[in-house]
CSV table of C-alpha atoms in Angstrom, one decimal:
chain,number,residue,atom,x,y,z
A,57,MET,CA,0.0,0.0,0.0
A,58,SER,CA,1.4,3.4,-1.0
A,59,VAL,CA,1.3,6.4,1.2
A,60,PRO,CA,1.1,10.0,-0.2
A,61,ALA,CA,4.2,12.0,-0.2
A,62,ARG,CA,2.6,14.5,2.2
A,63,SER,CA,2.4,11.8,4.8
A,64,TRP,CA,6.2,11.4,4.8
A,65,GLY,CA,6.5,15.2,5.0
A,66,VAL,CA,4.2,15.0,8.1
A,67,LEU,CA,6.4,12.3,9.6
A,68,ILE,CA,9.5,14.5,9.1
A,69,VAL,CA,7.8,17.4,10.9
A,70,LEU,CA,6.7,15.1,13.8
A,71,CYS,CA,10.1,13.6,14.0
A,72,GLY,CA,11.4,17.2,14.4
A,73,ALA,CA,9.1,17.8,17.3
A,74,ILE,CA,10.1,14.6,19.2
A,75,PHE,CA,13.8,15.4,18.4
A,76,LEU,CA,13.2,18.8,19.9
A,77,GLU,CA,11.7,17.3,23.1
A,78,GLY,CA,14.7,15.0,23.5
A,79,ILE,CA,17.4,17.5,22.8
A,80,ASP,CA,15.8,20.1,25.1
A,81,VAL,CA,15.9,17.9,28.1
A,82,ALA,CA,19.5,16.7,27.4
A,83,MET,CA,20.9,20.1,26.8
A,84,LEU,CA,19.4,21.5,30.1
A,85,ASN,CA,20.9,18.6,32.1
A,86,ILE,CA,24.4,19.5,30.8
A,87,ALA,CA,23.9,23.2,31.5
A,88,LEU,CA,22.7,22.9,35.1
A,89,PRO,CA,26.1,23.6,36.8
A,90,ALA,CA,26.6,26.7,34.7
A,91,ILE,CA,23.1,27.9,35.5
A,92,ARG,CA,23.7,27.5,39.2
A,93,ALA,CA,27.0,29.3,39.0
A,94,ASP,CA,25.5,32.3,37.1
A,95,LEU,CA,22.3,32.7,39.0
A,96,GLY,CA,23.5,31.5,42.4
A,97,LEU,CA,20.8,28.9,42.8
A,98,SER,CA,20.7,26.6,45.8
A,99,THR,CA,20.9,22.8,45.3
A,100,GLY,CA,17.2,22.5,46.1
A,101,MET,CA,16.3,25.2,43.5
A,102,LEU,CA,18.5,23.6,40.9
A,103,SER,CA,16.9,20.2,41.5
A,104,GLY,CA,13.5,21.9,41.3
A,105,VAL,CA,14.3,23.1,37.8
A,106,VAL,CA,14.5,19.5,36.7
A,107,SER,CA,11.6,18.3,38.8
A,108,ALA,CA,9.3,21.1,37.5
A,109,TYR,CA,9.5,19.7,34.0
A,110,VAL,CA,8.9,16.1,35.2
A,111,LEU,CA,5.8,17.3,37.2
A,112,GLY,CA,4.4,19.1,34.2
A,113,TYR,CA,5.2,16.4,31.7
A,114,GLY,CA,4.2,13.4,33.9
A,115,GLY,CA,1.2,15.1,35.4
A,116,PHE,CA,-0.5,16.2,32.2
A,117,MET,CA,0.5,13.5,29.7
A,118,LEU,CA,-2.6,11.3,30.1
A,119,LEU,CA,-4.9,14.4,29.8
A,120,GLY,CA,-2.8,15.6,26.9
A,121,GLY,CA,-3.3,12.3,25.1
A,122,ARG,CA,-7.1,12.3,25.5
A,123,ALA,CA,-7.3,16.0,24.6
A,124,ALA,CA,-5.8,15.1,21.2
A,125,ASP,CA,-8.5,12.5,20.7
A,126,LEU,CA,-11.4,14.8,21.7
A,127,LEU,CA,-10.3,18.3,20.7
A,128,GLY,CA,-8.3,17.6,17.5
A,129,ARG,CA,-4.7,16.3,17.1
A,130,ARG,CA,-3.6,19.0,14.7
A,131,ARG,CA,-5.0,21.8,16.9
A,132,MET,CA,-3.4,20.4,20.1
A,133,PHE,CA,0.0,19.9,18.3
A,134,LEU,CA,0.2,23.4,16.9
A,135,LEU,CA,-1.2,25.1,20.0
A,136,TRP,CA,1.2,23.5,22.5
A,137,LEU,CA,4.2,23.8,20.1
A,138,VAL,CA,3.6,27.6,20.4
A,139,VAL,CA,3.4,27.3,24.2
A,140,PHE,CA,6.6,25.3,24.2
A,141,LEU,CA,8.3,28.0,22.1
A,142,VAL,CA,7.2,30.9,24.3
A,143,PHE,CA,8.2,29.4,27.6
A,144,SER,CA,11.5,28.0,26.4
A,145,GLY,CA,12.3,31.6,25.4
A,146,LEU,CA,11.2,32.7,28.9
A,147,GLY,CA,13.7,30.3,30.4
A,148,GLY,CA,16.4,31.9,28.4
A,149,PHE,CA,15.7,35.4,29.8
A,150,ALA,CA,15.4,34.2,33.4
A,151,ASP,CA,17.4,36.0,36.1
A,152,GLU,CA,15.8,34.3,39.1
A,153,GLY,CA,15.2,30.7,40.0
A,154,TRP,CA,11.3,31.0,40.2
A,155,VAL,CA,11.2,32.1,36.5
A,156,LEU,CA,13.2,29.0,35.5
A,157,LEU,CA,10.8,26.9,37.6
A,158,LEU,CA,7.8,28.4,35.9
A,159,ALA,CA,9.3,28.1,32.4
A,160,ARG,CA,10.3,24.4,32.9
A,161,PHE,CA,6.9,23.5,34.4
A,162,VAL,CA,4.9,25.0,31.6
A,163,THR,CA,7.4,23.6,29.0
A,164,GLY,CA,6.7,20.2,30.5
A,165,VAL,CA,3.0,20.7,30.3
A,166,ALA,CA,3.4,21.7,26.7
A,167,ALA,CA,5.4,18.6,25.9
A,168,ALA,CA,2.7,16.5,27.7
A,169,PHE,CA,0.1,17.7,25.2
A,170,LEU,CA,2.5,18.0,22.2
A,171,THR,CA,4.0,14.5,22.3
A,172,PRO,CA,0.9,12.3,22.3
A,173,ALA,CA,-0.7,14.5,19.7
A,174,GLY,CA,2.3,14.0,17.5
A,175,LEU,CA,2.3,10.2,18.1
A,176,SER,CA,-1.4,9.9,17.4
A,177,LEU,CA,-1.0,11.9,14.2
A,178,ILE,CA,1.5,9.2,13.0
A,179,THR,CA,-0.8,6.3,13.9
A,180,THR,CA,-3.8,7.9,12.2
A,181,THR,CA,-1.8,9.0,9.1
A,182,PHE,CA,-0.2,5.7,8.4
A,183,PRO,CA,-2.3,2.5,8.1
A,184,GLU,CA,-1.8,-0.2,10.6
A,185,GLY,CA,0.8,-2.7,9.6
A,186,ARG,CA,4.2,-2.5,7.9
A,187,LEU,CA,4.1,1.2,6.9
A,188,ARG,CA,3.0,2.4,10.4
A,189,ASN,CA,5.6,0.2,12.0
A,190,GLN,CA,8.3,1.7,9.8
A,191,ALA,CA,7.1,5.3,10.6
A,192,LEU,CA,7.0,4.6,14.3
A,193,LEU,CA,10.5,3.1,14.3
A,194,ILE,CA,11.9,6.2,12.5
A,195,TYR,CA,10.1,8.4,15.0
A,196,ALA,CA,11.4,6.4,18.0
A,197,GLY,CA,15.0,6.5,16.6
A,198,THR,CA,14.8,10.2,16.2
A,199,ALA,CA,13.6,10.7,19.8
A,200,ALA,CA,16.5,8.7,21.2
A,201,GLY,CA,18.9,10.5,18.8
A,202,GLY,CA,17.7,13.8,20.1
A,203,PHE,CA,18.7,13.0,23.6
A,204,ALA,CA,22.0,11.6,22.6
A,205,LEU,CA,22.9,14.5,20.4
A,206,GLY,CA,21.6,16.9,23.0
A,207,LEU,CA,24.4,15.9,25.4
A,208,VAL,CA,27.0,17.1,22.8
A,209,ALA,CA,25.0,20.2,21.8
A,210,GLY,CA,24.4,21.1,25.4
A,211,GLY,CA,28.1,21.1,26.1
A,212,LEU,CA,28.9,23.3,23.0
A,213,LEU,CA,26.1,25.8,23.7
A,214,THR,CA,26.9,26.0,27.4
A,215,ALA,CA,30.5,26.9,26.5
A,216,ILE,CA,29.0,29.9,24.6
A,217,GLY,CA,26.4,30.7,27.2
A,218,TRP,CA,23.8,28.6,29.1
A,219,ARG,CA,21.0,30.8,27.8
A,220,TRP,CA,21.4,29.3,24.4
A,221,VAL,CA,20.3,26.0,25.8
A,222,PHE,CA,16.9,27.7,26.0
A,223,PHE,CA,17.1,29.9,22.9
A,224,ALA,CA,18.1,27.0,20.5
A,225,PRO,CA,14.8,25.1,21.1
A,226,VAL,CA,13.0,28.4,20.4
A,227,LEU,CA,14.6,28.5,16.9
A,228,MET,CA,13.9,24.8,16.3
A,229,SER,CA,10.2,25.2,17.4
A,230,LEU,CA,9.7,28.1,15.1
A,231,LEU,CA,11.1,26.1,12.1
A,232,ILE,CA,8.9,23.1,13.0
A,233,LEU,CA,5.8,25.4,13.3
A,234,ILE,CA,6.4,27.0,9.9
A,235,ALA,CA,6.6,23.6,8.3
A,236,ALA,CA,3.7,22.0,10.3
A,237,VAL,CA,1.0,24.6,9.5
A,238,PRO,CA,0.8,23.8,5.8
A,239,LEU,CA,1.7,20.1,6.0
A,240,ILE,CA,-0.3,18.7,8.9
A,241,ARG,CA,-4.0,18.2,8.3
A,242,GLU,CA,-6.6,17.0,10.9
A,243,PRO,CA,-7.2,13.3,10.1
A,244,VAL,CA,-10.6,12.3,8.9
A,245,ARG,CA,-12.6,11.0,11.9
A,246,GLU,CA,-15.0,8.2,11.2
A,247,ASP,CA,-15.4,7.2,14.9
A,248,ARG,CA,-15.3,10.6,16.7
A,249,PRO,CA,-16.0,10.1,20.4
A,250,ALA,CA,-19.5,11.1,21.4
A,251,GLY,CA,-20.4,13.0,24.6
A,252,GLY,CA,-18.8,15.8,26.5
A,253,PHE,CA,-15.5,16.3,28.3
A,254,ASP,CA,-15.1,14.4,31.6
A,255,VAL,CA,-14.0,17.3,33.9
A,256,MET,CA,-13.9,15.3,37.1
A,257,GLY,CA,-11.9,12.5,35.4
A,258,ALA,CA,-9.4,15.1,34.1
A,259,VAL,CA,-9.0,16.7,37.5
A,260,THR,CA,-8.5,13.5,39.4
A,261,ILE,CA,-6.1,11.8,37.0
A,262,THR,CA,-4.0,14.9,36.5
A,263,GLY,CA,-3.8,15.4,40.3
A,264,ALA,CA,-2.9,11.7,40.7
A,265,MET,CA,-0.2,11.8,38.1
A,266,MET,CA,1.4,15.0,39.5
A,267,LEU,CA,1.5,13.6,43.0
A,268,LEU,CA,2.9,10.3,41.9
A,269,ALA,CA,5.5,12.1,39.8
A,270,TYR,CA,6.4,14.3,42.8
A,271,GLY,CA,6.7,11.1,45.0
A,272,VAL,CA,9.1,9.6,42.4
A,273,VAL,CA,11.2,12.7,42.3
A,274,ARG,CA,11.5,12.8,46.1
A,275,LEU,CA,12.9,9.3,46.2
A,276,GLU,CA,16.2,11.0,45.4
A,277,HIS,CA,16.2,12.3,49.0
A,278,PRO,CA,15.3,9.3,51.2
A,279,ALA,CA,16.4,10.9,54.4
A,280,ASP,CA,15.0,14.3,53.7
A,281,GLY,CA,11.3,14.4,54.8
A,282,TRP,CA,10.2,10.8,54.0
A,283,PRO,CA,6.7,11.5,55.4
A,284,LEU,CA,6.1,13.9,52.6
A,285,THR,CA,7.2,11.3,50.0
A,286,VAL,CA,4.9,8.7,51.5
A,287,ALA,CA,2.1,11.3,51.6
A,288,ALA,CA,2.6,12.1,47.9
A,289,PHE,CA,2.4,8.5,46.9
A,290,ALA,CA,-0.7,7.9,49.2
A,291,GLY,CA,-2.4,11.0,47.8
A,292,GLY,CA,-1.7,9.9,44.3
A,293,LEU,CA,-3.0,6.4,44.8
A,294,ALA,CA,-6.1,7.8,46.5
A,295,LEU,CA,-6.8,10.0,43.5
A,296,VAL,CA,-6.3,7.0,41.2
A,297,ALA,CA,-9.0,5.2,43.1
A,298,ALA,CA,-11.2,8.3,42.9
A,299,PHE,CA,-10.5,8.5,39.1
A,300,THR,CA,-11.5,4.9,38.7
A,301,ALA,CA,-14.8,5.4,40.5
A,302,VAL,CA,-15.5,8.5,38.4
A,303,GLU,CA,-14.8,6.7,35.1
A,304,ARG,CA,-17.0,3.8,36.0
A,305,ARG,CA,-20.0,6.2,36.4
A,306,SER,CA,-19.2,8.6,33.6
A,307,ALA,CA,-21.3,8.6,30.5
A,308,SER,CA,-18.3,9.9,28.5
A,309,PRO,CA,-15.2,8.7,30.4
A,310,LEU,CA,-11.9,10.3,29.9
A,311,VAL,CA,-10.3,6.9,29.9
A,312,ARG,CA,-12.3,3.8,28.9
A,313,LEU,CA,-11.3,1.3,31.6
A,314,GLY,CA,-11.7,-1.6,29.3
A,315,LEU,CA,-8.6,-0.4,27.4
A,316,LEU,CA,-6.5,-0.8,30.6
A,317,ARG,CA,-7.5,-4.5,30.9
A,318,SER,CA,-5.3,-5.4,27.9
A,319,ALA,CA,-2.4,-7.5,29.1
A,320,THR,CA,-0.5,-6.5,26.0
A,321,LEU,CA,-0.9,-2.8,26.7
A,322,ILE,CA,0.1,-3.3,30.3
A,323,ARG,CA,3.2,-5.3,29.4
A,324,ALA,CA,4.3,-2.6,26.8
A,325,ASN,CA,4.0,0.1,29.4
A,326,VAL,CA,5.9,-1.8,32.0
A,327,MET,CA,8.7,-2.5,29.6
A,328,ALA,CA,8.7,1.2,28.6
A,329,VAL,CA,9.2,2.1,32.3
A,330,MET,CA,12.1,-0.4,32.7
A,331,LEU,CA,13.8,0.8,29.5
A,332,THR,CA,14.0,4.5,30.4
A,333,ALA,CA,14.6,3.8,34.1
A,334,SER,CA,17.7,1.8,33.2
A,335,PHE,CA,19.1,4.1,30.6
A,336,PHE,CA,18.6,7.5,32.4
A,337,GLY,CA,19.9,5.9,35.6
A,338,PHE,CA,23.0,4.7,33.7
A,339,GLN,CA,23.5,7.9,31.9
A,340,PHE,CA,23.5,9.8,35.2
A,341,LEU,CA,26.0,7.5,36.8
A,342,VAL,CA,28.3,7.6,33.7
A,343,THR,CA,28.2,11.4,33.8
A,344,ILE,CA,29.3,11.4,37.5
A,345,TYR,CA,32.0,8.8,36.7
A,346,LEU,CA,33.4,10.7,33.7
A,347,GLN,CA,33.2,14.3,35.0
A,348,GLU,CA,33.7,13.9,38.8
A,349,LEU,CA,35.9,10.8,39.1
A,350,ARG,CA,37.8,11.2,35.8
A,351,GLY,CA,37.8,14.9,35.2
A,352,TRP,CA,36.3,14.9,31.7
A,353,SER,CA,34.7,18.0,30.3
A,354,THR,CA,31.0,18.2,29.4
A,355,ILE,CA,31.9,18.0,25.7
A,356,GLN,CA,34.0,15.0,26.2
A,357,THR,CA,31.2,13.3,28.2
A,358,GLY,CA,28.7,14.1,25.6
A,359,LEU,CA,30.9,12.6,22.9
A,360,ALA,CA,31.5,9.5,25.0
A,361,LEU,CA,27.8,8.9,25.2
A,362,LEU,CA,27.2,9.7,21.5
A,363,ALA,CA,28.0,6.1,20.6
A,364,ALA,CA,24.7,5.1,22.2
A,365,ALA,CA,23.0,7.1,19.4
A,366,VAL,CA,23.8,4.3,16.9
A,367,ASP,CA,20.1,3.5,17.2
A,368,VAL,CA,19.4,6.5,15.0
A,369,VAL,CA,20.8,4.4,12.1
A,370,ILE,CA,19.7,1.0,13.3
A,371,ALA,CA,16.1,1.8,14.2
A,372,PRO,CA,14.8,2.8,10.7
A,373,VAL,CA,17.1,0.3,8.8
A,374,LEU,CA,17.4,-2.9,10.7
A,375,THR,CA,14.6,-2.9,13.3
A,376,PRO,CA,11.7,-2.9,10.7
A,377,TRP,CA,13.2,-6.0,9.1
A,378,LEU,CA,13.6,-7.8,12.4
A,379,VAL,CA,10.1,-6.9,13.5
A,380,ASN,CA,8.6,-8.2,10.3
A,381,ARG,CA,10.7,-11.3,10.5
A,382,PHE,CA,10.5,-12.2,14.2
A,383,GLY,CA,7.7,-10.1,15.7
A,384,SER,CA,7.9,-7.2,18.1
A,385,ALA,CA,8.0,-9.3,21.3
A,386,ARG,CA,11.2,-11.2,20.3
A,387,VAL,CA,12.9,-8.0,19.1
A,388,VAL,CA,12.1,-6.2,22.4
A,389,LEU,CA,13.5,-9.2,24.3
A,390,GLY,CA,16.7,-9.1,22.3
A,391,GLY,CA,17.1,-5.4,22.9
A,392,LEU,CA,16.6,-5.7,26.7
A,393,LEU,CA,19.1,-8.6,26.8
A,394,SER,CA,21.6,-6.3,24.9
A,395,GLY,CA,21.0,-3.6,27.6
A,396,LEU,CA,21.4,-6.1,30.4
A,397,LEU,CA,24.8,-7.2,28.9
A,398,ALA,CA,25.8,-3.6,28.5
A,399,TYR,CA,25.2,-2.7,32.2
A,400,ALA,CA,26.7,-5.9,33.4
A,401,LEU,CA,29.9,-5.2,31.5
A,402,PHE,CA,30.1,-1.8,33.1
A,403,LEU,CA,30.0,-3.2,36.6
A,404,GLY,CA,33.7,-3.9,36.4
A,405,VAL,CA,34.5,-0.2,35.6
A,406,GLY,CA,37.8,1.1,37.0
A,407,LEU,CA,39.4,4.5,37.4
A,408,ASP,CA,41.9,3.7,34.7
A,409,TRP,CA,39.4,2.4,32.0
A,410,THR,CA,40.1,3.6,28.5
A,411,TYR,CA,37.2,4.7,26.3
A,412,ALA,CA,37.7,1.5,24.3
A,413,ALA,CA,36.7,-0.5,27.4
A,414,MET,CA,33.5,1.5,27.7
A,415,LEU,CA,32.6,1.5,24.0
A,416,PRO,CA,31.0,-2.0,24.0
A,417,SER,CA,28.5,-1.0,26.6
A,418,MET,CA,27.7,2.2,24.7
A,419,LEU,CA,27.0,0.4,21.5
A,420,LEU,CA,25.0,-2.3,23.2
A,421,ILE,CA,22.8,0.4,24.8
A,422,GLY,CA,22.3,1.8,21.3
A,423,LEU,CA,21.1,-1.6,20.2
A,424,MET,CA,18.7,-1.8,23.2
A,425,PHE,CA,17.1,1.5,22.3
A,426,ALA,CA,16.8,0.5,18.6
A,427,PHE,CA,15.2,-2.8,19.4
A,428,VAL,CA,13.0,-1.7,22.3
A,429,TYR,CA,11.8,1.9,22.1
A,430,GLY,CA,10.1,1.7,18.7
A,431,PRO,CA,8.7,-1.9,18.9
A,432,VAL,CA,7.3,-1.2,22.4
A,433,THR,CA,5.5,1.9,21.0
A,434,ILE,CA,4.1,-0.2,18.2
A,435,VAL,CA,2.8,-2.8,20.7
A,436,ALA,CA,1.3,-0.1,22.9
A,437,THR,CA,-0.7,1.4,20.0
A,438,ASP,CA,-1.4,-1.6,17.8
A,439,GLY,CA,-5.0,-2.7,17.7
A,440,VAL,CA,-6.2,0.5,19.5
A,441,ALA,CA,-9.2,2.2,18.0
A,442,GLU,CA,-8.5,5.4,16.1
A,443,HIS,CA,-10.4,7.6,18.6
A,444,GLU,CA,-8.2,6.3,21.4
A,445,GLN,CA,-4.8,6.6,19.7
A,446,GLY,CA,-4.1,9.8,21.6
A,447,LEU,CA,-4.9,8.1,24.9
A,448,ALA,CA,-2.6,5.1,24.0
A,449,GLY,CA,0.1,7.6,23.0
A,450,GLY,CA,-0.3,9.4,26.3
A,451,LEU,CA,0.0,6.2,28.3
A,452,ILE,CA,3.2,5.0,26.6
A,453,ASN,CA,4.8,8.4,26.8
A,454,SER,CA,3.8,8.7,30.5
A,455,SER,CA,5.5,5.4,31.1
A,456,PHE,CA,8.7,6.6,29.3
A,457,GLN,CA,8.7,9.7,31.4
A,458,PHE,CA,8.0,8.0,34.8
A,459,GLY,CA,10.6,5.5,34.0
A,460,ALA,CA,13.2,8.2,33.5
A,461,ALA,CA,12.3,9.9,36.7
A,462,LEU,CA,12.2,6.6,38.6
A,463,GLY,CA,15.6,5.6,37.3
A,464,LEU,CA,17.3,8.9,38.1
A,465,SER,CA,15.7,8.9,41.6
A,466,MET,CA,16.7,5.4,42.5
A,467,VAL,CA,20.3,5.5,41.3
A,468,THR,CA,20.7,8.9,43.1
A,469,ALA,CA,19.3,7.4,46.4
A,470,VAL,CA,21.4,4.2,46.1
A,471,ASN,CA,24.6,6.1,45.2
A,472,VAL,CA,24.2,8.6,48.1
A,473,ALA,CA,23.5,5.7,50.5
A,474,ALA,CA,26.5,3.7,49.3
A,475,LEU,CA,28.8,6.6,49.3
A,476,GLY,CA,28.1,7.4,53.0
A,477,GLY,CA,30.6,10.1,54.0
A,478,GLY,CA,33.3,9.0,51.6
A,479,THR,CA,34.9,11.7,49.4
A,480,ASP,CA,37.9,9.9,47.7
A,481,PRO,CA,37.6,8.5,44.1
A,482,GLU,CA,37.7,4.9,45.3
A,483,ALA,CA,34.7,5.4,47.5
A,484,GLY,CA,32.9,7.2,44.7
A,485,LEU,CA,33.7,4.3,42.3
A,486,ALA,CA,32.4,1.7,44.8
A,487,ALA,CA,29.2,3.7,45.3
A,488,MET,CA,28.7,4.0,41.5
A,489,ARG,CA,29.2,0.2,41.1
A,490,THR,CA,26.5,-0.4,43.7
A,491,ALA,CA,24.1,2.1,42.1
A,492,LEU,CA,24.7,0.3,38.7
A,493,LEU,CA,22.7,-2.6,40.1
A,494,VAL,CA,19.6,-0.4,39.6
A,495,PRO,CA,19.8,-0.3,35.8
A,496,VAL,CA,20.8,-4.0,35.8
A,497,THR,CA,17.7,-4.9,37.9
A,498,ALA,CA,15.4,-2.7,35.8
A,499,THR,CA,16.5,-4.3,32.6
A,500,LEU,CA,16.2,-7.8,34.0
A,501,LEU,CA,12.7,-7.1,35.1
A,502,GLY,CA,11.9,-5.7,31.6
A,503,ALA,CA,13.3,-8.8,30.0
A,504,LEU,CA,11.2,-11.1,32.2
A,505,VAL,CA,8.1,-9.1,31.2
A,506,ALA,CA,9.2,-9.5,27.5
A,507,VAL,CA,9.5,-13.3,28.0
A,508,SER,CA,5.9,-13.4,29.4
A,509,ALA,CA,4.8,-11.6,26.2
A,510,LEU,CA,6.0,-14.6,24.1
A,511,ARG,CA,3.3,-16.8,25.6
A,512,PRO,CA,0.2,-17.4,23.5
A,513,ARG,CA,-2.4,-14.7,23.9
A,514,THR,CA,-6.0,-14.9,22.9
A,515,ARG,CA,-7.9,-12.5,25.2
A,516,ASP,CA,-6.2,-9.1,24.7
A,517,ARG,CA,-8.2,-7.9,21.7
A,518,ALA,CA,-11.5,-9.0,23.3
A,519,LEU,CA,-10.5,-7.1,26.4
A,520,SER,CA,-9.5,-4.0,24.6
A,521,ALA,CA,-12.8,-3.9,22.9
A,522,ALA,CA,-14.8,-4.4,26.1
């Protein structure tokens, strides 16, 4: 089946948007020390700059996905791309910490609406099957490549001035917006959802997601006010229960609960959490190792991690053939096993390791992303009705985001606990090796879930239609 040339143009624009989201996060992470030095921010305020984005992104992602289904995917994509542009620019002009907090929170909210709208535009533009799979794999590879290249770009821009870490996404957003307006059209809707907007459902699930995201972020500080962390999780779970009760009674539910009874969907989202938890945790530890224990510069660190971006080439070229030949479940399992080997090899890291000794782990991580990120996205959206594609996109992107926050929080907590009061390089290395068990464990759990996906399944489609 052929696809109009316009559809491939739309894919390029949407890939640009997901690349923008990935590079934006990565560049800011590299620039944080320079921002603190220039603005005199406390450690808590600096951590808040990162957490604000996580709260906005994680808190509103599910609502953003459903809004794309109900209010129009093109409309949501363009509107929130403009919001992303404006508030990224605001961050670049910030002279006080609270302005950065506001800018990053709203930017996160914008990404929460922008990302599922973009994903659902792909799944409704390309017919289900080989062409959609190819488009999703290209999209996924671009997303991962954005983060990897952002580490290098962030180092280069920070060397010029940290404000360019905010201004560069403004220029990219503007170019994407100029291309998107004439290219993207609202998909023809044959099964538009009936009924009104579920306000109570939106309020309860957004509150739940924000509290759970806040709880995850606070895991980085296990000894700093643990009652507040417990309260955040308890409040989040209570709102999830309230949301479930609301949806059961709603004539036009925000989330059809039958969709969440699909074992395939649940497995895909669990594997998504484990994938990003392992990678972002590992990336954080490697950054500490290279910069604090080895004295490498930000640019050298970014270049060292660049090898993991090999998925940008593999994802659109090799992964589609593997998925068509062996199926998504086997490809995902192979990718997770590649990641497990990568992290296991790095457990033996020493203070005198050459980059050649690190390179196999970096390349294997690239294979993991190439074989997991895209195929998991395919599984999470495959067989979902068109009018729920935005919701499915919101779910899988929420899982990716929560996984990243969980991985960062857990490795930070374990690293701090293992370090104790030690300050010498050997103590730091020992603590890092202990914290590396977090990505190893996360990847192992993901692989076990992937193994369970290889079992015969006959009920999922019936459940998703219930």
